[in-house]
Amino acid sequence: PALPHFSDFTEMMRALGYPRLISMENFHTPNFMLVSEVLLWLVKRYEPQSDIPGDVETEQDRVFFIKAVAQFMATKAHIKLNTKKLYQADGHAVKELLKVTSVLYGAMNTQGGECAHLPEEDSTKFKFDLGSKIADLKAARQLASEITSKGAVLYDLLGKEVELREARTESLGRPLEINEAEKVMKIAINSVLEEVQKTKDMLNNVALDEANLETKIEKRKLELERSQKRLQTLQSVR
């Protein structure tokens, strides 16, 4: 299959410090071992302490590996990968690998980092705060989405401004009916007074219930004392 932007992929991998050269011929036929090696290297580049197993000997191992990497990239880097294309391990897989290398490469450049010309042992020491950069990129995309959404809402509201302005002007120009306003205020006041009275009644009921409970408690105490006395009398008789 055709490998669009393959040169971009190889250049990014070289800049990120990948220790081996990758050529177009590597992906003319399915090459799962290379794809898995690159994926594991990219995962480690993002999070050195990652515990994704690199065992890809059996078909089941390969499926598990691809799913684990895809889940890792989705949760940690917010990159959605096509697992089917990755499993094909050919030119289609390069398109998916580009999604990861592009983010890593972009994060490296925003820090002004450069590791393309460093020896391998020095290249492995190259560090950059990819996690914070990914968070910044995600926040920027979220803000851009919100700006677009709010801009659309604002545009719609401005489109209604002519009609609303007329209604607003009409309402402001209408003389205030004192009697009508007084009537509405009286209704509101009466409603509040009713709520206050309901609250008072509830409080009175609570106080009454409390008094009844205290009476019952006192009665139970007396019964308990009498029962204890009877018990002591019976024990002494025996």
PDB file of N, CA, C and O in Angstrom, residues 108-149:
ATOM      1  N   MET A 108       8.047  18.040  21.627  1.00  0.00           N
ATOM      2  CA  MET A 108       9.485  18.255  21.711  1.00  0.00           C
ATOM      3  C   MET A 108       9.854  19.636  21.163  1.00  0.00           C
ATOM      4  O   MET A 108      10.619  20.389  21.769  1.00  0.00           O
ATOM      5  N   ASN A 109       9.267  20.006  20.052  1.00  0.00           N
ATOM      6  CA  ASN A 109       9.588  21.284  19.426  1.00  0.00           C
ATOM      7  C   ASN A 109       9.110  22.462  20.251  1.00  0.00           C
ATOM      8  O   ASN A 109       9.742  23.527  20.249  1.00  0.00           O
ATOM      9  N   THR A 110       7.990  22.314  20.955  1.00  0.00           N
ATOM     10  CA  THR A 110       7.503  23.425  21.760  1.00  0.00           C
ATOM     11  C   THR A 110       8.437  23.730  22.917  1.00  0.00           C
ATOM     12  O   THR A 110       8.450  24.832  23.445  1.00  0.00           O
ATOM     13  N   GLN A 111       9.264  22.738  23.272  1.00  0.00           N
ATOM     14  CA  GLN A 111      10.247  22.962  24.335  1.00  0.00           C
ATOM     15  C   GLN A 111      11.590  23.398  23.773  1.00  0.00           C
ATOM     16  O   GLN A 111      12.519  23.670  24.509  1.00  0.00           O
ATOM     17  N   GLY A 112      11.660  23.440  22.463  1.00  0.00           N
ATOM     18  CA  GLY A 112      12.937  23.785  21.873  1.00  0.00           C
ATOM     19  C   GLY A 112      13.931  22.670  21.976  1.00  0.00           C
ATOM     20  O   GLY A 112      15.140  22.865  21.820  1.00  0.00           O
ATOM     21  N   GLY A 113      13.452  21.441  22.257  1.00  0.00           N
ATOM     22  CA  GLY A 113      14.349  20.300  22.406  1.00  0.00           C
ATOM     23  C   GLY A 113      14.859  19.833  21.074  1.00  0.00           C
ATOM     24  O   GLY A 113      14.210  19.942  20.047  1.00  0.00           O
ATOM     25  N   GLU A 114      16.026  19.285  21.042  1.00  0.00           N
ATOM     26  CA  GLU A 114      16.600  18.762  19.807  1.00  0.00           C
ATOM     27  C   GLU A 114      17.457  17.580  20.158  1.00  0.00           C
ATOM     28  O   GLU A 114      18.373  17.681  20.968  1.00  0.00           O
ATOM     29  N   CYS A 115      17.139  16.423  19.596  1.00  0.00           N
ATOM     30  CA  CYS A 115      17.921  15.243  19.934  1.00  0.00           C
ATOM     31  C   CYS A 115      18.356  14.487  18.685  1.00  0.00           C
ATOM     32  O   CYS A 115      18.861  13.388  18.770  1.00  0.00           O
ATOM     33  N   ALA A 116      18.142  15.071  17.503  1.00  0.00           N
ATOM     34  CA  ALA A 116      18.419  14.341  16.271  1.00  0.00           C
ATOM     35  C   ALA A 116      19.895  14.032  16.104  1.00  0.00           C
ATOM     36  O   ALA A 116      20.262  13.017  15.520  1.00  0.00           O
ATOM     37  N   HIS A 117      20.746  14.903  16.595  1.00  0.00           N
ATOM     38  CA  HIS A 117      22.177  14.739  16.344  1.00  0.00           C
ATOM     39  C   HIS A 117      22.933  14.237  17.574  1.00  0.00           C
ATOM     40  O   HIS A 117      24.163  14.285  17.608  1.00  0.00           O
ATOM     41  N   LEU A 118      22.215  13.792  18.571  1.00  0.00           N
ATOM     42  CA  LEU A 118      22.880  13.299  19.768  1.00  0.00           C
ATOM     43  C   LEU A 118      23.181  11.820  19.633  1.00  0.00           C
ATOM     44  O   LEU A 118      22.456  11.086  18.967  1.00  0.00           O
ATOM     45  N   PRO A 119      24.263  11.340  20.267  1.00  0.00           N
ATOM     46  CA  PRO A 119      24.522   9.895  20.309  1.00  0.00           C
ATOM     47  C   PRO A 119      23.364   9.199  20.995  1.00  0.00           C
ATOM     48  O   PRO A 119      22.621   9.799  21.753  1.00  0.00           O
ATOM     49  N   GLU A 120      23.259   7.904  20.766  1.00  0.00           N
ATOM     50  CA  GLU A 120      22.122   7.161  21.299  1.00  0.00           C
ATOM     51  C   GLU A 120      22.057   7.247  22.805  1.00  0.00           C
ATOM     52  O   GLU A 120      20.999   7.437  23.390  1.00  0.00           O
ATOM     53  N   GLU A 121      23.218   7.113  23.494  1.00  0.00           N
ATOM     54  CA  GLU A 121      23.180   7.117  24.943  1.00  0.00           C
ATOM     55  C   GLU A 121      22.756   8.483  25.472  1.00  0.00           C
ATOM     56  O   GLU A 121      22.125   8.595  26.509  1.00  0.00           O
ATOM     57  N   ASP A 122      23.127   9.576  24.739  1.00  0.00           N
ATOM     58  CA  ASP A 122      22.702  10.907  25.161  1.00  0.00           C
ATOM     59  C   ASP A 122      21.250  11.151  24.796  1.00  0.00           C
ATOM     60  O   ASP A 122      20.523  11.861  25.496  1.00  0.00           O
ATOM     61  N   SER A 123      20.840  10.570  23.669  1.00  0.00           N
ATOM     62  CA  SER A 123      19.467  10.769  23.224  1.00  0.00           C
ATOM     63  C   SER A 123      18.480  10.185  24.216  1.00  0.00           C
ATOM     64  O   SER A 123      17.402  10.725  24.423  1.00  0.00           O
ATOM     65  N   THR A 124      18.840   9.085  24.852  1.00  0.00           N
ATOM     66  CA  THR A 124      17.923   8.459  25.805  1.00  0.00           C
ATOM     67  C   THR A 124      17.761   9.307  27.053  1.00  0.00           C
ATOM     68  O   THR A 124      16.809   9.124  27.804  1.00  0.00           O
ATOM     69  N   LYS A 125      18.696  10.240  27.273  1.00  0.00           N
ATOM     70  CA  LYS A 125      18.615  11.110  28.440  1.00  0.00           C
ATOM     71  C   LYS A 125      17.755  12.330  28.183  1.00  0.00           C
ATOM     72  O   LYS A 125      17.474  13.110  29.090  1.00  0.00           O
ATOM     73  N   PHE A 126      17.358  12.516  26.903  1.00  0.00           N
ATOM     74  CA  PHE A 126      16.553  13.685  26.556  1.00  0.00           C
ATOM     75  C   PHE A 126      15.184  13.589  27.216  1.00  0.00           C
ATOM     76  O   PHE A 126      14.480  12.600  27.066  1.00  0.00           O
ATOM     77  N   LYS A 127      14.810  14.570  27.965  1.00  0.00           N
ATOM     78  CA  LYS A 127      13.548  14.569  28.687  1.00  0.00           C
ATOM     79  C   LYS A 127      12.748  15.805  28.313  1.00  0.00           C
ATOM     80  O   LYS A 127      13.293  16.895  28.120  1.00  0.00           O
ATOM     81  N   PHE A 128      11.489  15.626  28.212  1.00  0.00           N
ATOM     82  CA  PHE A 128      10.596  16.768  28.072  1.00  0.00           C
ATOM     83  C   PHE A 128       9.269  16.402  28.695  1.00  0.00           C
ATOM     84  O   PHE A 128       8.874  15.245  28.721  1.00  0.00           O
ATOM     85  N   ASP A 129       8.588  17.400  29.221  1.00  0.00           N
ATOM     86  CA  ASP A 129       7.357  17.172  29.958  1.00  0.00           C
ATOM     87  C   ASP A 129       6.199  16.985  28.991  1.00  0.00           C
ATOM     88  O   ASP A 129       5.382  17.873  28.774  1.00  0.00           O
ATOM     89  N   LEU A 130       6.143  15.800  28.404  1.00  0.00           N
ATOM     90  CA  LEU A 130       5.109  15.537  27.405  1.00  0.00           C
ATOM     91  C   LEU A 130       3.724  15.550  28.022  1.00  0.00           C
ATOM     92  O   LEU A 130       2.765  16.009  27.415  1.00  0.00           O
ATOM     93  N   GLY A 131       3.620  15.044  29.254  1.00  0.00           N
ATOM     94  CA  GLY A 131       2.306  15.001  29.885  1.00  0.00           C
ATOM     95  C   GLY A 131       1.673  16.377  29.965  1.00  0.00           C
ATOM     96  O   GLY A 131       0.505  16.556  29.630  1.00  0.00           O
ATOM     97  N   SER A 132       2.460  17.379  30.400  1.00  0.00           N
ATOM     98  CA  SER A 132       1.909  18.724  30.504  1.00  0.00           C
ATOM     99  C   SER A 132       1.602  19.293  29.135  1.00  0.00           C
ATOM    100  O   SER A 132       0.628  20.025  28.947  1.00  0.00           O
ATOM    101  N   LYS A 133       2.445  18.957  28.128  1.00  0.00           N
ATOM    102  CA  LYS A 133       2.194  19.463  26.787  1.00  0.00           C
ATOM    103  C   LYS A 133       0.924  18.860  26.208  1.00  0.00           C
ATOM    104  O   LYS A 133       0.144  19.540  25.545  1.00  0.00           O
ATOM    105  N   ILE A 134       0.715  17.569  26.460  1.00  0.00           N
ATOM    106  CA  ILE A 134      -0.503  16.925  25.991  1.00  0.00           C
ATOM    107  C   ILE A 134      -1.707  17.581  26.648  1.00  0.00           C
ATOM    108  O   ILE A 134      -2.726  17.853  26.003  1.00  0.00           O
ATOM    109  N   ALA A 135      -1.589  17.848  27.947  1.00  0.00           N
ATOM    110  CA  ALA A 135      -2.694  18.501  28.658  1.00  0.00           C
ATOM    111  C   ALA A 135      -2.956  19.882  28.077  1.00  0.00           C
ATOM    112  O   ALA A 135      -4.114  20.292  27.914  1.00  0.00           O
ATOM    113  N   ASP A 136      -1.849  20.614  27.757  1.00  0.00           N
ATOM    114  CA  ASP A 136      -2.012  21.938  27.162  1.00  0.00           C
ATOM    115  C   ASP A 136      -2.697  21.849  25.809  1.00  0.00           C
ATOM    116  O   ASP A 136      -3.572  22.662  25.477  1.00  0.00           O
ATOM    117  N   LEU A 137      -2.281  20.862  25.001  1.00  0.00           N
ATOM    118  CA  LEU A 137      -2.889  20.713  23.679  1.00  0.00           C
ATOM    119  C   LEU A 137      -4.368  20.364  23.795  1.00  0.00           C
ATOM    120  O   LEU A 137      -5.204  20.883  23.052  1.00  0.00           O
ATOM    121  N   LYS A 138      -4.683  19.470  24.735  1.00  0.00           N
ATOM    122  CA  LYS A 138      -6.082  19.091  24.933  1.00  0.00           C
ATOM    123  C   LYS A 138      -6.901  20.293  25.400  1.00  0.00           C
ATOM    124  O   LYS A 138      -8.013  20.530  24.914  1.00  0.00           O
ATOM    125  N   ALA A 139      -6.329  21.071  26.336  1.00  0.00           N
ATOM    126  CA  ALA A 139      -7.038  22.253  26.829  1.00  0.00           C
ATOM    127  C   ALA A 139      -7.251  23.262  25.709  1.00  0.00           C
ATOM    128  O   ALA A 139      -8.307  23.890  25.613  1.00  0.00           O
ATOM    129  N   ALA A 140      -6.224  23.409  24.858  1.00  0.00           N
ATOM    130  CA  ALA A 140      -6.350  24.342  23.744  1.00  0.00           C
ATOM    131  C   ALA A 140      -7.443  23.907  22.779  1.00  0.00           C
ATOM    132  O   ALA A 140      -8.242  24.724  22.305  1.00  0.00           O
ATOM    133  N   ARG A 141      -7.483  22.584  22.482  1.00  0.00           N
ATOM    134  CA  ARG A 141      -8.540  22.090  21.602  1.00  0.00           C
ATOM    135  C   ARG A 141      -9.908  22.279  22.225  1.00  0.00           C
ATOM    136  O   ARG A 141     -10.873  22.643  21.551  1.00  0.00           O
ATOM    137  N   GLN A 142     -10.007  22.054  23.546  1.00  0.00           N
ATOM    138  CA  GLN A 142     -11.275  22.223  24.237  1.00  0.00           C
ATOM    139  C   GLN A 142     -11.726  23.678  24.195  1.00  0.00           C
ATOM    140  O   GLN A 142     -12.900  23.976  23.939  1.00  0.00           O
ATOM    141  N   LEU A 143     -10.768  24.597  24.429  1.00  0.00           N
ATOM    142  CA  LEU A 143     -11.098  26.021  24.393  1.00  0.00           C
ATOM    143  C   LEU A 143     -11.512  26.454  22.993  1.00  0.00           C
ATOM    144  O   LEU A 143     -12.451  27.241  22.829  1.00  0.00           O
ATOM    145  N   ALA A 144     -10.799  25.931  21.986  1.00  0.00           N
ATOM    146  CA  ALA A 144     -11.155  26.273  20.609  1.00  0.00           C
ATOM    147  C   ALA A 144     -12.562  25.797  20.283  1.00  0.00           C
ATOM    148  O   ALA A 144     -13.337  26.499  19.627  1.00  0.00           O
ATOM    149  N   SER A 145     -12.897  24.593  20.760  1.00  0.00           N
ATOM    150  CA  SER A 145     -14.240  24.062  20.531  1.00  0.00           C
ATOM    151  C   SER A 145     -15.292  24.915  21.234  1.00  0.00           C
ATOM    152  O   SER A 145     -16.348  25.220  20.664  1.00  0.00           O
ATOM    153  N   GLU A 146     -14.985  25.323  22.483  1.00  0.00           N
ATOM    154  CA  GLU A 146     -15.931  26.149  23.231  1.00  0.00           C
ATOM    155  C   GLU A 146     -16.096  27.519  22.580  1.00  0.00           C
ATOM    156  O   GLU A 146     -17.206  28.062  22.526  1.00  0.00           O
ATOM    157  N   ILE A 147     -14.993  28.086  22.097  1.00  0.00           N
ATOM    158  CA  ILE A 147     -15.065  29.390  21.437  1.00  0.00           C
ATOM    159  C   ILE A 147     -15.947  29.307  20.200  1.00  0.00           C
ATOM    160  O   ILE A 147     -16.786  30.181  19.937  1.00  0.00           O
ATOM    161  N   THR A 148     -15.767  28.238  19.425  1.00  0.00           N
ATOM    162  CA  THR A 148     -16.585  28.058  18.227  1.00  0.00           C
ATOM    163  C   THR A 148     -18.057  27.919  18.585  1.00  0.00           C
ATOM    164  O   THR A 148     -18.928  28.527  17.964  1.00  0.00           O
ATOM    165  N   SER A 149     -18.323  27.103  19.622  1.00  0.00           N
ATOM    166  CA  SER A 149     -19.704  26.883  20.036  1.00  0.00           C
ATOM    167  C   SER A 149     -20.342  28.164  20.560  1.00  0.00           C
ATOM    168  O   SER A 149     -21.460  28.524  20.165  1.00  0.00           O
TER     169      SER A 149
END
